GROMACS .gro file of N, CA and C in nm:
model
  345
    1MET      N    1   0.110  -0.117   0.009
    1MET     CA    2   0.031   0.031  -0.014
    1MET      C    3   0.126   0.097   0.063
    2LYS      N    4   0.045   0.182  -0.104
    2LYS     CA    5   0.108   0.334  -0.053
    2LYS      C    6   0.115   0.452   0.017
    3LEU      N    7   0.219   0.524   0.076
    3LEU     CA    8   0.179   0.617   0.192
    3LEU      C    9   0.080   0.718   0.153
    4THR      N   10  -0.066   0.757   0.191
    4THR     CA   11  -0.050   0.883   0.160
    4THR      C   12   0.031   0.991   0.263
    5HIS      N   13   0.027   1.143   0.163
    5HIS     CA   14   0.068   1.273   0.239
    5HIS      C   15   0.031   1.339   0.190
    6LEU      N   16  -0.051   1.393   0.254
    6LEU     CA   17  -0.067   1.528   0.294
    6LEU      C   18  -0.039   1.689   0.255
    7LYS      N   19   0.061   1.728   0.160
    7LYS     CA   20   0.091   1.815   0.228
    7LYS      C   21   0.087   1.997   0.271
    8ASN      N   22   0.155   2.083   0.308
    8ASN     CA   23   0.113   2.215   0.374
    8ASN      C   24  -0.065   2.213   0.375
    9THR      N   25  -0.039   2.127   0.463
    9THR     CA   26  -0.210   2.179   0.459
    9THR      C   27  -0.309   2.301   0.477
   10LEU      N   28  -0.264   2.399   0.550
   10LEU     CA   29  -0.285   2.496   0.574
   10LEU      C   30  -0.342   2.549   0.511
   11HIS      N   31  -0.231   2.544   0.364
   11HIS     CA   32  -0.241   2.664   0.243
   11HIS      C   33  -0.235   2.550   0.148
   12ALA      N   34  -0.295   2.447   0.057
   12ALA     CA   35  -0.324   2.353  -0.028
   12ALA      C   36  -0.466   2.474  -0.073
   13GLU      N   37  -0.404   2.400  -0.243
   13GLU     CA   38  -0.478   2.488  -0.365
   13GLU      C   39  -0.615   2.382  -0.306
   14LEU      N   40  -0.727   2.420  -0.276
   14LEU     CA   41  -0.867   2.282  -0.306
   14LEU      C   42  -0.896   2.284  -0.333
   15GLY      N   43  -1.040   2.170  -0.428
   15GLY     CA   44  -1.090   2.213  -0.565
   15GLY      C   45  -1.154   2.341  -0.578
   16GLU      N   46  -1.313   2.290  -0.691
   16GLU     CA   47  -1.372   2.389  -0.720
   16GLU      C   48  -1.469   2.442  -0.547
   17ALA      N   49  -1.512   2.555  -0.513
   17ALA     CA   50  -1.648   2.561  -0.388
   17ALA      C   51  -1.768   2.503  -0.473
   18ASN      N   52  -1.834   2.443  -0.318
   18ASN     CA   53  -1.997   2.379  -0.343
   18ASN      C   54  -2.036   2.364  -0.318
   19PRO      N   55  -2.222   2.440  -0.237
   19PRO     CA   56  -2.250   2.483  -0.227
   19PRO      C   57  -2.314   2.344  -0.079
   20VAL      N   58  -2.338   2.370   0.085
   20VAL     CA   59  -2.334   2.248   0.127
   20VAL      C   60  -2.513   2.121   0.091
   21ALA      N   61  -2.518   2.048   0.123
   21ALA     CA   62  -2.648   2.006  -0.013
   21ALA      C   63  -2.697   1.988   0.128
   22VAL      N   64  -2.724   2.029   0.276
   22VAL     CA   65  -2.898   2.061   0.324
   22VAL      C   66  -2.851   2.193   0.462
   23PRO      N   67  -2.837   2.298   0.377
   23PRO     CA   68  -2.769   2.429   0.488
   23PRO      C   69  -2.916   2.444   0.545
   24LEU      N   70  -2.854   2.536   0.663
   24LEU     CA   71  -3.068   2.580   0.763
   24LEU      C   72  -2.982   2.633   0.778
   25GLY      N   73  -3.061   2.766   0.660
   25GLY     CA   74  -3.054   2.911   0.648
   25GLY      C   75  -2.943   2.982   0.611
   26GLU      N   76  -2.941   3.090   0.660
   26GLU     CA   77  -2.827   3.201   0.567
   26GLU      C   78  -2.732   3.212   0.639
   27PRO      N   79  -2.610   3.257   0.620
   27PRO     CA   80  -2.595   3.210   0.493
   27PRO      C   81  -2.587   3.074   0.457
   28VAL      N   82  -2.513   3.046   0.285
   28VAL     CA   83  -2.546   2.897   0.266
   28VAL      C   84  -2.391   2.864   0.297
   29SER      N   85  -2.269   2.808   0.379
   29SER     CA   86  -2.202   2.740   0.365
   29SER      C   87  -2.111   2.740   0.230
   30GLU      N   88  -2.019   2.767   0.243
   30GLU     CA   89  -1.953   2.673   0.019
   30GLU      C   90  -1.853   2.579   0.147
   31THR      N   91  -1.805   2.479   0.069
   31THR     CA   92  -1.714   2.404   0.144
   31THR      C   93  -1.568   2.350  -0.050
   32ARG      N   94  -1.446   2.358   0.059
   32ARG     CA   95  -1.394   2.298  -0.097
   32ARG      C   96  -1.282   2.198  -0.045
   33VAL      N   97  -1.283   2.091  -0.136
   33VAL     CA   98  -1.155   1.965  -0.043
   33VAL      C   99  -1.101   1.945  -0.168
   34GLU      N  100  -0.975   1.880  -0.074
   34GLU     CA  101  -0.862   1.733  -0.200
   34GLU      C  102  -0.863   1.659  -0.147
   35SER      N  103  -0.899   1.577  -0.178
   35SER     CA  104  -0.947   1.429  -0.141
   35SER      C  105  -0.856   1.297  -0.191
   36ILE      N  106  -0.800   1.210  -0.070
   36ILE     CA  107  -0.742   1.085  -0.237
   36ILE      C  108  -0.847   0.973  -0.105
   37GLU      N  109  -0.850   0.895  -0.245
   37GLU     CA  110  -0.988   0.725  -0.224
   37GLU      C  111  -0.899   0.654  -0.262
   38ARG      N  112  -0.859   0.574  -0.059
   38ARG     CA  113  -0.772   0.406  -0.168
   38ARG      C  114  -0.867   0.337  -0.183
   39PRO      N  115  -0.813   0.233  -0.199
   39PRO     CA  116  -0.888   0.092  -0.255
   39PRO      C  117  -0.852   0.018  -0.106
   40ASP      N  118  -0.864   0.059  -0.012
   40ASP     CA  119  -0.912  -0.036   0.108
   40ASP      C  120  -1.000   0.068   0.188
   41ARG      N  121  -1.094   0.159   0.139
   41ARG     CA  122  -1.231   0.217   0.113
   41ARG      C  123  -1.223   0.333   0.275
   42VAL      N  124  -1.065   0.349   0.270
   42VAL     CA  125  -0.978   0.473   0.262
   42VAL      C  126  -0.961   0.603   0.243
   43GLU      N  127  -1.143   0.666   0.340
   43GLU     CA  128  -1.056   0.866   0.250
   43GLU      C  129  -1.017   0.944   0.357
   44THR      N  130  -0.923   1.061   0.310
   44THR     CA  131  -0.801   1.122   0.339
   44THR      C  132  -0.823   1.268   0.250
   45GLY      N  133  -0.779   1.396   0.316
   45GLY     CA  134  -0.813   1.444   0.263
   45GLY      C  135  -0.826   1.605   0.393
   46ILE      N  136  -0.830   1.688   0.272
   46ILE     CA  137  -0.802   1.834   0.318
   46ILE      C  138  -1.015   1.941   0.337
   47TRP      N  139  -1.021   2.009   0.355
   47TRP     CA  140  -1.161   2.037   0.382
   47TRP      C  141  -1.197   2.126   0.454
   48GLU      N  142  -1.271   2.295   0.407
   48GLU     CA  143  -1.255   2.401   0.397
   48GLU      C  144  -1.443   2.473   0.372
   49CYS      N  145  -1.449   2.513   0.444
   49CYS     CA  146  -1.588   2.509   0.447
   49CYS      C  147  -1.591   2.658   0.504
   50THR      N  148  -1.739   2.717   0.440
   50THR     CA  149  -1.726   2.890   0.448
   50THR      C  150  -1.835   2.854   0.622
   51PRO      N  151  -1.830   3.012   0.725
   51PRO     CA  152  -2.003   2.978   0.757
   51PRO      C  153  -2.098   2.958   0.757
   52GLY      N  154  -2.210   2.944   0.823
   52GLY     CA  155  -2.274   2.857   0.849
   52GLY      C  156  -2.358   2.785   0.881
   53ARG      N  157  -2.532   2.685   0.873
   53ARG     CA  158  -2.527   2.602   0.939
   53ARG      C  159  -2.612   2.492   0.851
   54TRP      N  160  -2.545   2.362   0.890
   54TRP     CA  161  -2.587   2.287   0.837
   54TRP      C  162  -2.647   2.149   0.829
   55ARG      N  163  -2.675   2.102   0.784
   55ARG     CA  164  -2.674   1.921   0.913
   55ARG      C  165  -2.555   1.773   0.790
   56ARG      N  166  -2.490   1.776   0.893
   56ARG     CA  167  -2.379   1.627   0.849
   56ARG      C  168  -2.475   1.478   0.784
   57GLN      N  169  -2.401   1.436   0.709
   57GLN     CA  170  -2.435   1.383   0.599
   57GLN      C  171  -2.383   1.232   0.548
   58ILE      N  172  -2.281   1.258   0.666
   58ILE     CA  173  -2.176   1.137   0.712
   58ILE      C  174  -2.159   1.031   0.716
   59VAL      N  175  -2.203   0.890   0.689
   59VAL     CA  176  -2.249   0.840   0.813
   59VAL      C  177  -2.138   0.796   0.883
   60GLU      N  178  -1.991   0.752   0.755
   60GLU     CA  179  -1.903   0.697   0.819
   60GLU      C  180  -1.823   0.744   0.932
   61GLN      N  181  -1.722   0.681   0.978
   61GLN     CA  182  -1.664   0.689   1.118
   61GLN      C  183  -1.553   0.827   1.004
   62GLU      N  184  -1.543   0.933   1.044
   62GLU     CA  185  -1.451   0.973   1.098
   62GLU      C  186  -1.369   1.114   1.147
   63PHE      N  187  -1.239   1.048   1.160
   63PHE     CA  188  -1.185   1.186   1.262
   63PHE      C  189  -1.091   1.301   1.159
   64CYS      N  190  -1.130   1.457   1.279
   64CYS     CA  191  -1.084   1.553   1.204
   64CYS      C  192  -1.011   1.601   1.278
   65HIS      N  193  -0.890   1.641   1.248
   65HIS     CA  194  -0.812   1.761   1.316
   65HIS      C  195  -0.848   1.943   1.216
   66PHE      N  196  -0.879   1.969   1.282
   66PHE     CA  197  -0.861   2.142   1.266
   66PHE      C  198  -0.759   2.273   1.269
   67ILE      N  199  -0.771   2.354   1.117
   67ILE     CA  200  -0.584   2.326   1.122
   67ILE      C  201  -0.592   2.477   1.121
   68ALA      N  202  -0.753   2.538   1.106
   68ALA     CA  203  -0.778   2.673   1.109
   68ALA      C  204  -0.955   2.708   1.095
   69GLY      N  205  -0.974   2.860   1.176
   69GLY     CA  206  -1.152   2.851   1.213
   69GLY      C  207  -1.163   2.757   1.348
   70ARG      N  208  -1.309   2.794   1.338
   70ARG     CA  209  -1.377   2.793   1.505
   70ARG      C  210  -1.552   2.719   1.393
   71GLY      N  211  -1.587   2.637   1.547
   71GLY     CA  212  -1.703   2.616   1.511
   71GLY      C  213  -1.752   2.550   1.657
   72THR      N  214  -1.932   2.447   1.587
   72THR     CA  215  -2.001   2.416   1.749
   72THR      C  216  -2.045   2.243   1.636
   73PHE      N  217  -2.024   2.155   1.648
   73PHE     CA  218  -2.092   2.088   1.588
   73PHE      C  219  -2.231   1.928   1.684
   74THR      N  220  -2.350   1.990   1.697
   74THR     CA  221  -2.373   1.896   1.780
   74THR      C  222  -2.491   1.822   1.755
   75PRO      N  223  -2.453   1.747   1.761
   75PRO     CA  224  -2.471   1.520   1.768
   75PRO      C  225  -2.643   1.569   1.774
   76ASP      N  226  -2.702   1.492   1.635
   76ASP     CA  227  -2.848   1.476   1.682
   76ASP      C  228  -2.878   1.424   1.882
   77GLY      N  229  -2.972   1.490   1.955
   77GLY     CA  230  -2.962   1.434   2.072
   77GLY      C  231  -2.874   1.408   2.139
   78GLY      N  232  -2.749   1.517   2.087
   78GLY     CA  233  -2.690   1.586   2.213
   78GLY      C  234  -2.660   1.744   2.289
   79GLU      N  235  -2.487   1.733   2.297
   79GLU     CA  236  -2.474   1.843   2.394
   79GLU      C  237  -2.400   1.936   2.226
   80PRO      N  238  -2.351   2.067   2.192
   80PRO     CA  239  -2.307   2.117   2.129
   80PRO      C  240  -2.124   2.097   2.143
   81ILE      N  241  -2.035   2.102   2.032
   81ILE     CA  242  -1.912   2.060   2.081
   81ILE      C  243  -1.827   2.106   2.036
   82ALA      N  244  -1.737   2.238   2.141
   82ALA     CA  245  -1.701   2.383   2.079
   82ALA      C  246  -1.563   2.331   1.965
   83PHE      N  247  -1.554   2.373   1.936
   83PHE     CA  248  -1.419   2.365   1.809
   83PHE      C  249  -1.284   2.468   1.755
   84GLN      N  250  -1.216   2.446   1.771
   84GLN     CA  251  -1.127   2.569   1.712
   84GLN      C  252  -1.008   2.490   1.662
   85ALA      N  253  -0.957   2.568   1.534
   85ALA     CA  254  -0.761   2.518   1.512
   85ALA      C  255  -0.709   2.465   1.657
   86GLY      N  256  -0.640   2.355   1.587
   86GLY     CA  257  -0.525   2.257   1.710
   86GLY      C  258  -0.639   2.163   1.758
   87ASP      N  259  -0.761   2.130   1.767
   87ASP     CA  260  -0.852   2.031   1.827
   87ASP      C  261  -0.877   1.946   1.678
   88ALA      N  262  -0.961   1.814   1.773
   88ALA     CA  263  -0.963   1.708   1.705
   88ALA      C  264  -1.072   1.639   1.792
   89PHE      N  265  -1.132   1.549   1.688
   89PHE     CA  266  -1.205   1.457   1.722
   89PHE      C  267  -1.267   1.352   1.641
   90LEU      N  268  -1.315   1.287   1.727
   90LEU     CA  269  -1.354   1.072   1.649
   90LEU      C  270  -1.477   1.107   1.596
   91LEU      N  271  -1.523   1.129   1.469
   91LEU     CA  272  -1.726   1.135   1.469
   91LEU      C  273  -1.723   0.945   1.451
   92PRO      N  274  -1.813   0.847   1.581
   92PRO     CA  275  -1.814   0.740   1.532
   92PRO      C  276  -1.950   0.708   1.389
   93GLN      N  277  -1.933   0.617   1.344
   93GLN     CA  278  -2.038   0.559   1.283
   93GLN      C  279  -2.173   0.637   1.303
   94ASN      N  280  -2.262   0.704   1.225
   94ASN     CA  281  -2.445   0.716   1.188
   94ASN      C  282  -2.353   0.882   1.291
   95SER      N  283  -2.330   0.927   1.296
   95SER     CA  284  -2.318   1.088   1.427
   95SER      C  285  -2.370   1.156   1.275
   96LEU      N  286  -2.491   1.174   1.323
   96LEU     CA  287  -2.557   1.269   1.248
   96LEU      C  288  -2.565   1.431   1.297
   97GLY      N  289  -2.577   1.516   1.254
   97GLY     CA  290  -2.618   1.613   1.394
   97GLY      C  291  -2.599   1.746   1.275
   98VAL      N  292  -2.585   1.884   1.394
   98VAL     CA  293  -2.616   1.989   1.329
   98VAL      C  294  -2.437   2.088   1.262
   99TRP      N  295  -2.359   2.136   1.169
   99TRP     CA  296  -2.247   2.209   1.178
   99TRP      C  297  -2.260   2.380   1.216
  100ASP      N  298  -2.225   2.447   1.308
  100ASP     CA  299  -2.246   2.584   1.292
  100ASP      C  300  -2.094   2.630   1.299
  101ILE      N  301  -2.043   2.684   1.149
  101ILE     CA  302  -1.891   2.799   1.150
  101ILE      C  303  -1.930   2.896   1.129
  102GLN      N  304  -1.881   2.921   1.249
  102GLN     CA  305  -1.892   3.104   1.251
  102GLN      C  306  -1.763   3.161   1.201
  103GLU      N  307  -1.634   3.130   1.168
  103GLU     CA  308  -1.481   3.094   1.140
  103GLU      C  309  -1.472   3.015   0.981
  104THR      N  310  -1.440   3.087   0.869
  104THR     CA  311  -1.393   2.970   0.782
  104THR      C  312  -1.275   2.867   0.911
  105VAL      N  313  -1.345   2.722   0.826
  105VAL     CA  314  -1.261   2.588   0.896
  105VAL      C  315  -1.216   2.534   0.817
  106ARG      N  316  -1.075   2.480   0.838
  106ARG     CA  317  -1.019   2.395   0.729
  106ARG      C  318  -0.976   2.278   0.804
  107LYS      N  319  -1.020   2.141   0.778
  107LYS     CA  320  -0.912   2.023   0.859
  107LYS      C  321  -0.863   1.972   0.748
  108THR      N  322  -0.798   1.827   0.787
  108THR     CA  323  -0.757   1.701   0.745
  108THR      C  324  -0.831   1.640   0.808
  109TYR      N  325  -0.863   1.528   0.734
  109TYR     CA  326  -0.988   1.451   0.808
  109TYR      C  327  -0.954   1.292   0.770
  110VAL      N  328  -0.995   1.152   0.812
  110VAL     CA  329  -0.980   1.067   0.776
  110VAL      C  330  -1.130   0.950   0.780
  111ILE      N  331  -1.174   0.980   0.674
  111ILE     CA  332  -1.263   0.892   0.729
  111ILE      C  333  -1.274   0.671   0.624
  112ILE      N  334  -1.362   0.630   0.680
  112ILE     CA  335  -1.355   0.497   0.710
  112ILE      C  336  -1.456   0.435   0.719
  113ASP      N  337  -1.462   0.381   0.605
  113ASP     CA  338  -1.610   0.284   0.576
  113ASP      C  339  -1.587   0.140   0.574
  114ARG      N  340  -1.598   0.104   0.674
  114ARG     CA  341  -1.660  -0.047   0.768
  114ARG      C  342  -1.714  -0.147   0.689
  115ASP      N  343  -1.837  -0.083   0.641
  115ASP     CA  344  -1.958  -0.215   0.597
  115ASP      C  345  -1.851  -0.256   0.394
   0.00000   0.00000   0.00000
């Protein structure tokens, strides 16, 4: 298996901006991403999102390390989790909820599809 190496993650060029799939009001967040999908069903990359609120749609397990910005994630039925640059967390499978981005966020991530 080839090593996955993400270089200069804070300043790396990312793909085209696209609106989030399920926005919750204005402004509508836009995301940009640069990702690598491996044959073992692991995806890793760099993701950026502008301010706004929206529903998380990813059901796979995801590890996030925030390298810029700040916001909160409120899991369905749970309490808000505030995060900022330097923080990291692991979202278990089926962690649906609401992202509320207050300052443009950039993160590195790993999504693990175990099904």
